[in-house]
Structures are given as structure tokens and as C-alpha cells.
Amino acid sequence: MQLPIRINFIYTLFMTFFASFLFMNTSASAAGIQETITEEEEYSPSASVVFVDGMKVNYPVRPIIKDGTTLVPLRETFESLGATVKWNEEERSVFATKGNKDLYLKINSHKIMINEQPRQISVPPVIYNGKTMIPLRLVGEAFGGTVEYDPESKIITITMSDLTADFLTKEQDNISNIRNVKEVRMSGDRRLMLSDNPETLNSKTIKQENATLWNDIVKENGESVDHRVVGWHMNKLHKEITVGITIENLSKTNTIEVRKLEGIHKISSNSWYDYDIGLPISESVLNNQLQPVNLSTNKAESGETIMLGSFEIKPNEMIGFLQDFSVTKTSGTGELNYVIRTVVSQNNSDLTQIKSTPVPADRTNMHPRGVWRSSELIAVLPTYHVQQDGELSYNISNGITDNIFNEENSLTENASSISNKGHYGAVYKVKLPYINHTDKEKTVRVRIASRGGSYSGTVKTKDGVFNISALDPNTEVVNVIDYTVEKKEGSIELDIMHSGGSYLPSSINIAAIK
């Protein structure tokens, strides 16, 4: 049948459009098929099962693997970790939050942001068969979890951070007119041994298969000595290593015994070492939550060496540990004479046989190491007159007026020390005397700010123990306590422990608010 000219034109136009549409969709489908083939070539299905704090995570699709990295569905993973998640369709990005941690991921991007700090990752998030898939280990560790994989059972276990103290809320403010704290002294008699140099264990700093990292040689006339041993080391030796703590009885006339051994150690493979390692350690100390450590033997006869702890560390992992204990003479005569060592082995050797002098200090990366007669400082601030003084601020751990853990004061005999200006491993006790010149009840606010770089730590007040997440210098503060002044005279007391790996100093700000 012959169609009218107008209708024929419309029909021809429609058929041309339909043919073009069909071609475009066929091409798009072909591209989609090709994209699926590419994905199948790049990614392989994983048989792994994921547990978070003992609870199995039920995924709608199987995890996948690329270059040894396991990727899992986004939403189910974040929900199992207790994080809230938002998807930005326009950016094809994910923003997740848990506590004081923010995580930003973008599809196919190797750059992520953790608390607005950039970091490069080897395998990016992808959309695979319609599901957004994210790197499991990265996400688990970014939110403070410990991720472990059992190759035999193919079970991935995520244990979330054991931080129990609340985090203080950050506020935007800049504290000025800061003076250095003056009256600072050591307190107590628990010796502090700090093993933080060389912090990076690599072929330049560790030239032997087995080496002593640091030591404390003790010669005392008393019957017992209290100790704190703190270590902080990163494995860049490209193989699994063992780091340990040993004690050798050098006396020829007596037997020693290790008593009341308790401690904590944390290992992390991401860059948030203060959160993953430093804060759990400082919180445990101020909360009196160090865990008892059982030894196969706690006695060392003359010439014997025993283990106080050993830790397996994979490449690119950082370890931090703290142990408190006492060494007591149980029999025999003469002075206490023993050496405590932190040691490293690259070949699974018996750590108790490593008895060399400490490796040279890494002068390129001036992390601290030394032995000091106390693991506690006391700073008494000038008396604060509630109605007259207004706002006052003091720098602590400023490395100048309170640089007591320096090379000169170190008790080390056979190797060079490096000043512990940041007082890592020590409790910094601050006492703020006050006088209230009125008959009225007043409130004094105490805040902490960062002065030298990103700062974090733990603080103990009369109200409890609180954590401080990373504070940006000169822009962020935390309100530690609003202290009600009821008496004419008194004092506000704080115990502060810096979480290793953060920059110092920090400042304490005092002001009457009402």
C-alpha cells in the first residue's frame, strides 16, 4: 500500500532512529559484556568467610580477590563494623563514619582519605557485577580493627579496637599566649626503658640476622627494682621477623625472679599508629588495665636468660608494646646485676641467645631511646587565681624547660641515648593549684590543644579516663574538664600520657567560665 508523503516521511524518520538506537544499544551491550570479561580476568571469586567480633557477615554476593587483596560488598561491611555510610552517586564515592574516624573512598581511585588525610592504596574500590566492592583489610583497620586471615579455614576475622574510654569532643579554636611549664620533676622509682630507635628496622639499621635493639643494664644494691619497658618498631626488612624482650642475670652470686609482669602490645599495618597502637597503650596504663603475662619460667639463675615476651611481625607492620614488672633477688648475695634487652631475629633464632650490644642509633630519624630512673613526671603549674588571672596556657613536653628524659640523665652504659622529649611511655602528672577569692562557687575549664603537629593522647581526671583523637595544631582543642571550684583553695589534677607517634608539644589551657 502506498503511504501518503507526510506519513511516509515520518515512517522513514522513525525507522532510521530505531536502527540507530538498536545499533547504539547493541554496542553498549557489547561493551558491557567486554567489561564483564575484563572484570572476570582481573578479579577471582573468594571462598573467604568474614567474622566481625565473632559474628558472621552475610554477604549477598561472594567476596572477590585482586592482587592478594580481598574486596567485599560495601554496605554490609560498614554496617558490621558499626559505621554509617553515605553514597554519592554523582561522584561515585563513599563516605563512612565511625566514632572519630571518617573514611572517604572513590570508585576506581587509588587515593583515599582517612580523617581528611590522603593515603594511597594498591587496589581501589570497584563496582563488580552491580555491587560496590571495597578492600576489606583497609576498611577494617581504618576503623581500629585487627584483621587476621586463616588460609586453611579461609576465615577472615576482624576484631574491633578494644578502646573503652570515651573520646573528648574536638572544637575549633586557637590558643595563644602560651608559656612553657617550669616546675617539673621525676616522680616514683619505676625505671623507664624506651626502645624506639632505630624505629624503622631495615637493611641500613639492622645489618645482622640477629641484633639487640636496646638494653637496660641494672646494678643495684637493693632487693627489688620496678621496671617499665616500652618498644616501638616498624618492620621494613621485607620478611617476617621476631621482636622480643629478654632478661639475663649477670650476677654470679644470686638468683632473680620476675614478678607482677603485666603489659599490652599492639600491631598495625596501616598508618594510623597513634590510634591503633598508642591510644590502646596509654588508655590501658591510665585505666590500670594492663593484662597479666604468663611466663614459662620467671626465675633466672646466675648466667641464665629468660623471655619476657616475643612478637611475630610481618613486613610493613608496626609494633608497640609496654610491660611493667619487678625484678627481685630471691636467693644468694651481692647486688642485683642483670640486663634487659629488646632484640630482633630475622631467622627464627633463639632470642635468649642474642646478647650483643645495641645497634647504632639511627641519626637520620631521631626517635628517642634511653633508660631513665622514673616513668613518671610531675609538673606543678603556678597558682591560678580564679577571679583575676583570666585565661592562661602552658606547654608541656615542650622539649626545653621540661626536657628531663634527656641523654645526660639516661642510665645507659654501653650505647648512645637520644632524648625522649615527648615523654613516650611516661605518665605526665599535672597539678594546677587555685585560689578562689570569692565566696561563690566558680567553674574552671581546662582544655588541651596541639602545638607542634597532629597530637593525640589519653588524659585522666577526677571524672574518669578519656582519649584525645588527633588534634590539628593551632586550630583544634578538646574540653577536658569543667571543674567546679567549691573551696577557697585546692588543686585540679590531670594524668596525661601521650600516644606514641604523635608530634609534640601540647598545651594546657585554663580559664574561669562562670
Coordinates of C-alpha atoms in Angstrom, one line a residue:
M1 CA 0.0 0.0 0.0
Q2 CA 1.3 3.4 -0.9
L3 CA 1.6 5.7 2.2
P4 CA 0.9 9.5 2.0
I5 CA 4.1 11.5 1.6
R6 CA 3.9 13.0 5.1
I7 CA 3.3 9.7 6.8
N8 CA 6.0 8.1 4.6
F9 CA 8.5 10.7 5.8
I10 CA 7.6 10.1 9.4
Y11 CA 7.8 6.4 9.0
T12 CA 11.3 6.7 7.3
L13 CA 12.5 9.0 10.1
F14 CA 11.3 6.6 12.8
M15 CA 12.9 3.6 11.1
T16 CA 16.2 5.5 10.8
F17 CA 16.0 6.5 14.5
F18 CA 15.1 2.9 15.6
A19 CA 18.0 1.5 13.6
S20 CA 20.4 4.0 15.2
F21 CA 19.0 3.2 18.7
L22 CA 19.3 -0.5 18.1
F23 CA 22.9 -0.1 17.0
M24 CA 23.8 2.0 20.0
N25 CA 22.3 -0.4 22.4
T26 CA 23.9 -3.4 20.7
S27 CA 27.3 -1.6 21.0
A28 CA 26.6 -0.7 24.7
S29 CA 25.7 -4.3 25.4
A30 CA 28.8 -5.5 23.7
A31 CA 30.9 -3.0 25.7
G32 CA 29.1 -4.3 28.9
I33 CA 30.0 -7.9 28.0
Q34 CA 33.6 -6.9 27.3
E35 CA 33.7 -5.0 30.7
T36 CA 32.4 -8.2 32.5
I37 CA 35.1 -10.3 30.7
T38 CA 37.7 -7.8 31.8
E39 CA 36.5 -8.0 35.4
E40 CA 36.5 -11.7 35.4
E41 CA 40.0 -11.7 34.2
E42 CA 41.2 -9.2 36.8
Y43 CA 39.2 -10.5 39.8
S44 CA 38.7 -14.0 41.1
P45 CA 36.0 -15.2 43.4
S46 CA 37.0 -15.7 47.1
A47 CA 35.8 -18.5 49.3
S48 CA 36.6 -16.5 52.4
V49 CA 34.1 -16.1 55.2
V50 CA 34.2 -12.9 57.3
F51 CA 33.6 -12.6 61.0
V52 CA 33.5 -9.3 62.9
D53 CA 33.8 -9.7 66.7
G54 CA 32.7 -13.3 66.4
M55 CA 29.6 -12.6 64.2
K56 CA 29.5 -13.9 60.6
V57 CA 28.9 -11.2 58.0
N58 CA 26.2 -12.4 55.5
Y59 CA 27.1 -11.0 52.0
P60 CA 24.6 -11.0 49.1
V61 CA 27.5 -11.9 46.8
R62 CA 30.8 -13.6 47.3
P63 CA 33.9 -11.6 48.0
I64 CA 36.5 -11.2 45.2
I65 CA 40.3 -11.1 45.1
K66 CA 42.7 -8.9 43.2
D67 CA 46.5 -8.9 43.7
G68 CA 46.0 -10.7 47.0
T69 CA 43.5 -8.1 48.3
T70 CA 40.0 -9.2 49.3
L71 CA 37.2 -6.9 48.3
V72 CA 33.7 -7.3 49.9
P73 CA 30.3 -5.6 49.5
L74 CA 30.3 -2.1 50.8
R75 CA 27.1 -1.7 52.9
E76 CA 27.1 -5.0 54.7
T77 CA 30.8 -4.5 55.7
F78 CA 30.4 -1.0 57.1
E79 CA 27.2 -2.0 59.0
S80 CA 29.0 -4.9 60.6
L81 CA 31.8 -2.6 61.7
G82 CA 29.3 -0.2 63.3
A83 CA 30.0 2.6 60.7
T84 CA 27.4 4.8 59.0
V85 CA 27.8 5.1 55.2
K86 CA 26.7 7.6 52.5
W87 CA 26.9 7.0 48.8
N88 CA 27.4 9.9 46.4
E89 CA 26.0 8.9 43.0
E90 CA 27.4 11.9 41.2
E91 CA 31.0 11.4 42.5
R92 CA 30.6 7.6 42.7
S93 CA 32.1 7.9 46.1
V94 CA 31.6 6.6 49.6
F95 CA 31.8 8.5 52.9
A96 CA 31.7 6.4 56.1
T97 CA 32.0 7.4 59.7
K98 CA 32.6 5.6 63.0
G99 CA 33.3 7.5 66.2
N100 CA 36.1 9.9 65.4
K101 CA 37.1 8.2 62.2
D102 CA 36.0 9.4 58.7
L103 CA 36.8 7.4 55.6
Y104 CA 36.4 8.6 52.0
L105 CA 36.6 6.2 49.1
K106 CA 36.0 6.8 45.4
I107 CA 35.3 4.1 42.8
N108 CA 38.5 3.1 40.8
S109 CA 40.6 5.6 42.7
H110 CA 43.8 4.6 44.4
K111 CA 43.6 7.7 46.7
I112 CA 41.5 7.6 49.8
M113 CA 41.1 10.0 52.7
I114 CA 41.1 9.0 56.4
N115 CA 40.1 11.9 58.7
E116 CA 41.0 14.2 55.7
Q117 CA 44.5 12.8 55.5
P118 CA 45.3 11.3 52.0
R119 CA 46.7 7.8 51.5
Q120 CA 47.5 5.6 48.5
I121 CA 46.1 2.1 48.2
S122 CA 47.2 -0.6 45.8
V123 CA 43.7 -2.0 45.0
P124 CA 40.8 0.6 44.7
P125 CA 37.1 0.1 45.3
V126 CA 35.2 -1.1 42.2
I127 CA 31.7 -1.8 41.0
Y128 CA 31.6 -5.5 40.2
N129 CA 28.5 -7.1 38.7
G130 CA 26.4 -4.2 40.1
K131 CA 27.8 -4.3 43.7
T132 CA 30.2 -1.7 45.2
M133 CA 33.2 -3.7 46.5
I134 CA 35.8 -2.3 48.9
P135 CA 39.1 -3.6 50.3
L136 CA 38.3 -5.4 53.5
R137 CA 41.6 -5.1 55.4
L138 CA 41.9 -1.4 54.7
V139 CA 38.4 -0.6 55.9
G140 CA 38.7 -2.9 59.0
E141 CA 42.0 -1.4 60.1
A142 CA 40.9 2.2 59.3
F143 CA 38.2 1.9 61.9
G144 CA 40.5 0.5 64.5
G145 CA 40.0 -3.2 63.9
T146 CA 42.6 -6.0 63.7
V147 CA 42.3 -8.1 60.6
E148 CA 43.5 -11.7 60.5
Y149 CA 43.3 -14.4 57.8
D150 CA 43.5 -18.2 58.3
P151 CA 44.5 -19.7 55.0
E152 CA 43.4 -23.2 55.9
S153 CA 39.8 -22.4 57.0
K154 CA 39.7 -19.3 54.7
I155 CA 38.2 -17.4 57.6
I156 CA 38.9 -13.6 57.9
T157 CA 38.5 -12.4 61.5
I158 CA 38.1 -8.7 62.3
T159 CA 38.4 -7.8 66.0
M160 CA 37.4 -4.2 66.6
S161 CA 39.5 -1.8 68.7
D162 CA 39.5 -2.5 72.4
L163 CA 39.4 1.2 73.3
T164 CA 36.9 1.6 76.0
A165 CA 37.4 5.2 77.1
D166 CA 35.3 7.9 75.6
F167 CA 36.8 10.4 73.1
L168 CA 36.7 14.1 74.1
T169 CA 34.9 16.3 71.6
K170 CA 37.0 18.5 69.4
E171 CA 36.3 22.1 69.0
Q172 CA 37.7 24.8 66.6
D173 CA 39.8 27.3 68.5
N174 CA 43.3 28.8 68.5
I175 CA 45.1 29.1 71.9
S176 CA 47.7 31.8 72.2
N177 CA 50.0 33.4 74.7
I178 CA 51.4 30.1 75.8
R179 CA 54.3 29.8 78.3
N180 CA 56.5 26.8 78.9
V181 CA 55.8 24.8 82.1
K182 CA 58.6 25.3 84.6
E183 CA 58.5 23.2 87.8
V184 CA 58.9 19.7 86.5
R185 CA 60.5 16.7 88.3
M186 CA 60.7 12.9 88.0
S187 CA 58.4 11.0 90.4
G188 CA 58.4 7.4 91.5
D189 CA 61.1 4.8 91.1
R190 CA 59.8 2.6 88.2
R191 CA 62.7 2.7 85.7
L192 CA 61.7 3.5 82.1
M193 CA 63.4 1.7 79.2
L194 CA 62.4 3.1 75.8
S195 CA 63.3 1.2 72.7
D196 CA 62.2 3.5 69.8
N197 CA 65.5 3.8 67.8
P198 CA 66.0 2.5 65.3
E199 CA 62.3 2.8 64.9
T200 CA 62.4 1.6 61.3
L201 CA 64.1 -1.8 61.0
N202 CA 65.6 -2.1 57.6
S203 CA 68.8 -3.2 55.9
K204 CA 70.5 0.1 56.8
T205 CA 69.7 0.0 60.5
I206 CA 69.8 -3.8 61.1
K207 CA 72.8 -5.3 59.4
Q208 CA 72.8 -8.6 61.3
E209 CA 70.4 -11.5 61.2
N210 CA 70.0 -11.2 65.0
A211 CA 70.5 -8.0 66.9
T212 CA 70.0 -6.2 70.1
L213 CA 67.8 -3.1 69.6
W214 CA 68.2 -1.6 73.1
N215 CA 69.1 -2.6 76.7
D216 CA 69.0 -1.6 80.3
I217 CA 72.0 -2.7 82.4
V218 CA 71.0 -2.8 86.1
K219 CA 73.4 -2.7 89.1
E220 CA 71.5 -2.0 92.3
N221 CA 72.2 -2.8 95.9
G222 CA 68.5 -3.2 96.8
E223 CA 66.4 -6.3 96.9
S224 CA 64.0 -5.4 94.1
V225 CA 63.6 -2.9 91.1
D226 CA 60.5 -1.9 89.3
H227 CA 60.6 -1.6 85.5
R228 CA 58.7 -0.3 82.5
V229 CA 59.8 -1.4 79.1
V230 CA 58.4 0.4 76.1
G231 CA 59.0 -0.5 72.4
W232 CA 58.0 1.0 69.1
H233 CA 59.4 -0.6 65.9
M234 CA 58.4 -1.0 62.2
N235 CA 59.4 -4.0 60.1
K236 CA 60.8 -2.8 56.7
L237 CA 63.1 -5.9 56.3
H238 CA 60.8 -7.5 53.7
K239 CA 60.4 -10.6 55.7
E240 CA 58.6 -11.8 58.8
I241 CA 60.7 -11.0 61.9
T242 CA 60.5 -11.7 65.7
V243 CA 60.9 -9.0 68.2
G244 CA 61.3 -10.0 71.9
I245 CA 62.1 -8.8 75.4
T246 CA 64.7 -10.8 77.4
I247 CA 66.4 -10.5 80.8
E248 CA 69.8 -12.0 81.6
N249 CA 71.1 -12.5 85.1
L250 CA 74.7 -11.2 85.1
S251 CA 75.2 -11.8 88.8
K252 CA 77.5 -14.8 89.8
T253 CA 76.1 -14.9 93.3
N254 CA 72.3 -14.6 93.3
T255 CA 69.1 -15.7 91.6
I256 CA 66.5 -13.2 90.3
E257 CA 62.7 -13.6 89.7
V258 CA 60.4 -11.5 87.5
R259 CA 57.2 -10.7 89.4
K260 CA 53.9 -8.8 88.7
L261 CA 54.5 -8.9 84.9
E262 CA 51.7 -7.2 83.0
G263 CA 51.5 -5.5 79.7
I264 CA 50.0 -4.8 76.4
H265 CA 51.1 -5.0 72.7
K266 CA 49.5 -3.8 69.5
I267 CA 50.4 -4.5 65.9
S268 CA 49.2 -2.4 62.9
S269 CA 49.8 -2.4 59.2
N270 CA 48.2 0.9 58.4
S271 CA 49.5 4.4 59.0
W272 CA 47.2 5.3 62.0
Y273 CA 49.7 4.1 64.6
D274 CA 48.7 6.5 67.3
Y275 CA 45.1 5.3 67.1
D276 CA 45.8 1.6 66.6
I277 CA 48.8 1.3 69.0
G278 CA 49.5 4.4 71.0
L279 CA 46.0 5.1 72.3
P280 CA 45.3 1.5 73.4
I281 CA 48.6 1.5 75.3
S282 CA 48.1 4.9 77.0
E283 CA 44.4 4.1 77.9
S284 CA 45.4 0.8 79.4
V285 CA 48.1 2.4 81.6
L286 CA 45.8 5.2 82.9
N287 CA 42.9 2.8 83.3
N288 CA 45.1 0.3 85.2
Q289 CA 44.1 -2.3 82.6
L290 CA 47.4 -3.9 81.7
Q291 CA 47.0 -7.6 81.3
P292 CA 49.0 -10.3 83.3
V293 CA 51.6 -12.0 81.2
N294 CA 52.3 -15.7 82.0
L295 CA 55.9 -16.9 81.6
S296 CA 57.2 -20.4 81.1
T297 CA 59.7 -19.6 83.8
N298 CA 60.1 -16.4 85.8
K299 CA 63.4 -17.3 87.5
A300 CA 66.9 -16.7 86.2
E301 CA 69.8 -18.4 87.9
S302 CA 73.3 -16.9 87.6
G303 CA 74.1 -16.5 83.9
E304 CA 70.6 -17.6 82.7
T305 CA 68.5 -15.6 80.2
I306 CA 64.7 -15.9 80.1
M307 CA 62.0 -14.5 77.8
L308 CA 59.5 -11.8 78.9
G309 CA 57.7 -11.7 75.6
S310 CA 58.1 -12.3 71.8
F311 CA 56.1 -11.0 68.9
E312 CA 55.9 -12.0 65.2
I313 CA 55.8 -9.0 62.9
K314 CA 55.1 -9.2 59.2
P315 CA 56.6 -6.9 56.6
N316 CA 55.4 -3.3 56.8
E317 CA 53.8 -3.9 60.3
M318 CA 54.4 -1.6 63.3
I319 CA 54.5 -3.0 66.8
G320 CA 54.1 -1.1 70.1
F321 CA 54.4 -2.7 73.5
L322 CA 54.6 -1.8 77.1
Q323 CA 55.4 -4.1 80.0
D324 CA 55.5 -3.3 83.8
F325 CA 57.2 -5.7 86.2
S326 CA 59.5 -6.1 89.2
V327 CA 62.8 -7.9 89.4
T328 CA 63.5 -9.4 92.8
K329 CA 66.5 -11.1 94.3
T330 CA 65.2 -14.4 95.7
S331 CA 68.4 -16.1 96.9
G332 CA 72.1 -15.5 97.2
T333 CA 74.2 -12.5 98.0
G334 CA 75.6 -9.4 96.3
E335 CA 74.0 -6.6 94.3
L336 CA 71.3 -7.1 91.6
N337 CA 73.1 -7.2 88.3
Y338 CA 71.1 -8.0 85.1
V339 CA 70.4 -6.7 81.7
I340 CA 67.0 -6.3 80.0
R341 CA 67.1 -6.3 76.2
T342 CA 64.8 -5.7 73.2
V343 CA 66.0 -8.0 70.4
V344 CA 65.2 -8.9 66.8
S345 CA 65.7 -12.0 64.8
Q346 CA 65.3 -12.4 61.1
N347 CA 65.8 -16.2 61.1
N348 CA 63.7 -17.6 64.0
S349 CA 66.8 -17.9 66.2
D350 CA 66.5 -18.3 70.0
L351 CA 66.0 -14.8 71.2
T352 CA 67.6 -15.6 74.6
Q353 CA 70.9 -16.1 72.8
I354 CA 71.0 -12.6 71.4
K355 CA 73.4 -10.8 73.7
S356 CA 75.2 -8.2 71.5
T357 CA 75.5 -4.5 72.3
P358 CA 72.7 -2.4 70.9
V359 CA 72.8 -1.4 67.2
P360 CA 73.9 2.1 66.5
A361 CA 71.2 4.8 66.8
D362 CA 69.5 5.9 63.6
R363 CA 70.6 9.6 63.4
T364 CA 68.6 10.2 60.3
N365 CA 65.3 9.5 62.1
M366 CA 65.9 10.8 65.6
H367 CA 63.4 8.8 67.5
P368 CA 64.1 8.5 71.2
R369 CA 65.8 5.7 73.2
G370 CA 67.2 5.5 76.7
V371 CA 66.8 4.4 80.3
W372 CA 65.7 6.8 83.0
R373 CA 65.2 6.2 86.7
S374 CA 61.5 7.1 86.6
S375 CA 58.5 6.6 84.2
E376 CA 56.5 9.5 85.8
L377 CA 56.8 13.3 85.8
I378 CA 55.1 15.8 88.0
A379 CA 54.5 19.4 86.9
V380 CA 53.1 22.0 89.3
L381 CA 51.7 25.0 87.5
P382 CA 51.6 28.5 89.0
T383 CA 48.6 29.1 91.3
Y384 CA 45.6 30.1 89.3
H385 CA 43.6 33.0 90.8
V386 CA 40.1 32.3 89.6
Q387 CA 38.8 35.9 89.5
Q388 CA 42.0 37.6 88.5
D389 CA 44.1 35.6 86.0
G390 CA 41.6 35.2 83.1
E391 CA 42.9 32.7 80.5
L392 CA 46.3 31.0 80.9
S393 CA 48.1 28.4 78.8
Y394 CA 51.2 26.2 79.3
N395 CA 53.2 24.0 77.0
I396 CA 54.0 20.5 78.3
S397 CA 56.5 18.1 76.7
N398 CA 58.0 21.2 75.1
G399 CA 61.5 19.8 74.9
I400 CA 63.1 22.8 76.6
T401 CA 62.1 23.5 80.2
D402 CA 60.8 20.0 80.9
N403 CA 63.4 18.0 78.9
I404 CA 64.2 15.8 81.8
F405 CA 64.3 12.5 79.9
N406 CA 67.5 13.7 78.0
E407 CA 70.7 12.0 77.1
E408 CA 72.5 13.3 80.2
N409 CA 70.0 11.7 82.6
S410 CA 69.9 8.4 80.8
L411 CA 71.3 5.5 82.8
T412 CA 72.6 3.7 79.7
E413 CA 76.2 2.4 79.9
N414 CA 77.1 0.8 76.6
A415 CA 75.3 2.8 73.8
S416 CA 74.2 6.3 72.9
S417 CA 70.8 7.5 74.0
I418 CA 68.5 10.0 72.3
S419 CA 66.4 12.4 74.3
N420 CA 62.8 11.4 75.0
K421 CA 61.4 15.0 74.7
G422 CA 57.9 13.6 74.1
H423 CA 58.0 11.6 77.3
Y424 CA 56.7 8.5 75.5
G425 CA 56.0 5.7 77.9
A426 CA 55.7 8.1 80.8
V427 CA 52.8 9.5 82.7
Y428 CA 52.8 13.3 82.9
K429 CA 51.1 14.4 86.1
V430 CA 49.9 18.0 86.1
K431 CA 48.8 19.8 89.2
L432 CA 47.0 23.1 89.0
P433 CA 46.7 24.9 92.4
Y434 CA 43.9 27.5 92.5
I435 CA 42.6 30.2 94.9
N436 CA 39.0 31.4 94.7
H437 CA 38.9 34.9 96.1
T438 CA 35.1 35.0 96.2
D439 CA 32.5 33.3 98.4
K440 CA 30.7 32.0 95.3
E441 CA 31.1 28.7 93.5
K442 CA 33.1 29.0 90.3
T443 CA 33.8 26.8 87.3
V444 CA 37.2 26.5 85.8
R445 CA 37.5 25.0 82.3
V446 CA 40.7 23.0 81.4
R447 CA 41.4 22.3 77.7
I448 CA 44.2 20.7 75.7
A449 CA 45.5 21.7 72.3
S450 CA 48.2 20.7 69.9
R451 CA 51.1 23.0 69.3
G452 CA 53.7 21.2 67.1
G453 CA 51.6 18.9 64.8
S454 CA 48.8 16.4 65.0
Y455 CA 48.5 15.3 68.6
S456 CA 46.7 12.5 70.4
G457 CA 46.8 11.0 73.9
T458 CA 44.9 9.9 77.0
V459 CA 44.0 12.1 80.0
K460 CA 42.7 11.1 83.4
T461 CA 40.7 13.4 85.6
K462 CA 38.5 13.0 88.7
D463 CA 35.7 12.2 86.3
G464 CA 37.5 9.3 84.6
V465 CA 39.8 8.4 81.7
F466 CA 39.3 10.0 78.2
N467 CA 41.0 9.7 74.8
I468 CA 42.1 12.6 72.6
S469 CA 41.9 11.9 68.9
A470 CA 44.3 13.6 66.5
L471 CA 44.2 17.4 67.1
D472 CA 45.4 19.7 64.3
P473 CA 47.8 22.3 65.6
N474 CA 46.6 25.8 66.4
T475 CA 43.1 25.0 65.1
E476 CA 41.6 22.3 67.4
V477 CA 41.1 21.9 71.1
V478 CA 39.3 19.5 73.5
N479 CA 37.5 20.4 76.6
V480 CA 39.0 18.1 79.3
I481 CA 37.0 19.1 82.3
D482 CA 34.8 21.8 83.7
Y483 CA 35.9 21.8 87.3
T484 CA 33.6 23.2 90.0
V485 CA 35.6 25.2 92.5
E486 CA 33.8 25.0 95.8
K487 CA 36.7 25.8 98.3
K488 CA 38.8 28.8 98.8
E489 CA 41.9 26.8 97.8
G490 CA 42.5 23.5 96.1
S491 CA 44.0 21.9 93.0
I492 CA 42.9 20.4 89.7
E493 CA 44.9 17.3 88.8
L494 CA 45.4 15.6 85.5
D495 CA 47.3 12.5 84.4
I496 CA 48.4 12.7 80.8
M497 CA 50.0 10.0 78.6
H498 CA 50.9 10.8 75.0
S499 CA 50.1 8.2 72.4
G500 CA 53.4 7.4 70.7
G501 CA 53.8 8.5 67.1
S502 CA 52.2 12.0 67.6
Y503 CA 54.0 15.3 67.4
L504 CA 54.5 17.4 70.5
P505 CA 54.3 19.7 72.4
S506 CA 50.7 20.1 73.6
S507 CA 49.3 22.9 75.6
I508 CA 47.0 23.1 78.7
N509 CA 44.6 26.0 78.7
I510 CA 42.9 27.2 81.9
A511 CA 40.1 29.7 82.1
A512 CA 37.2 30.6 84.6
I513 CA 34.0 30.4 82.6
K514 CA 31.4 31.3 85.3

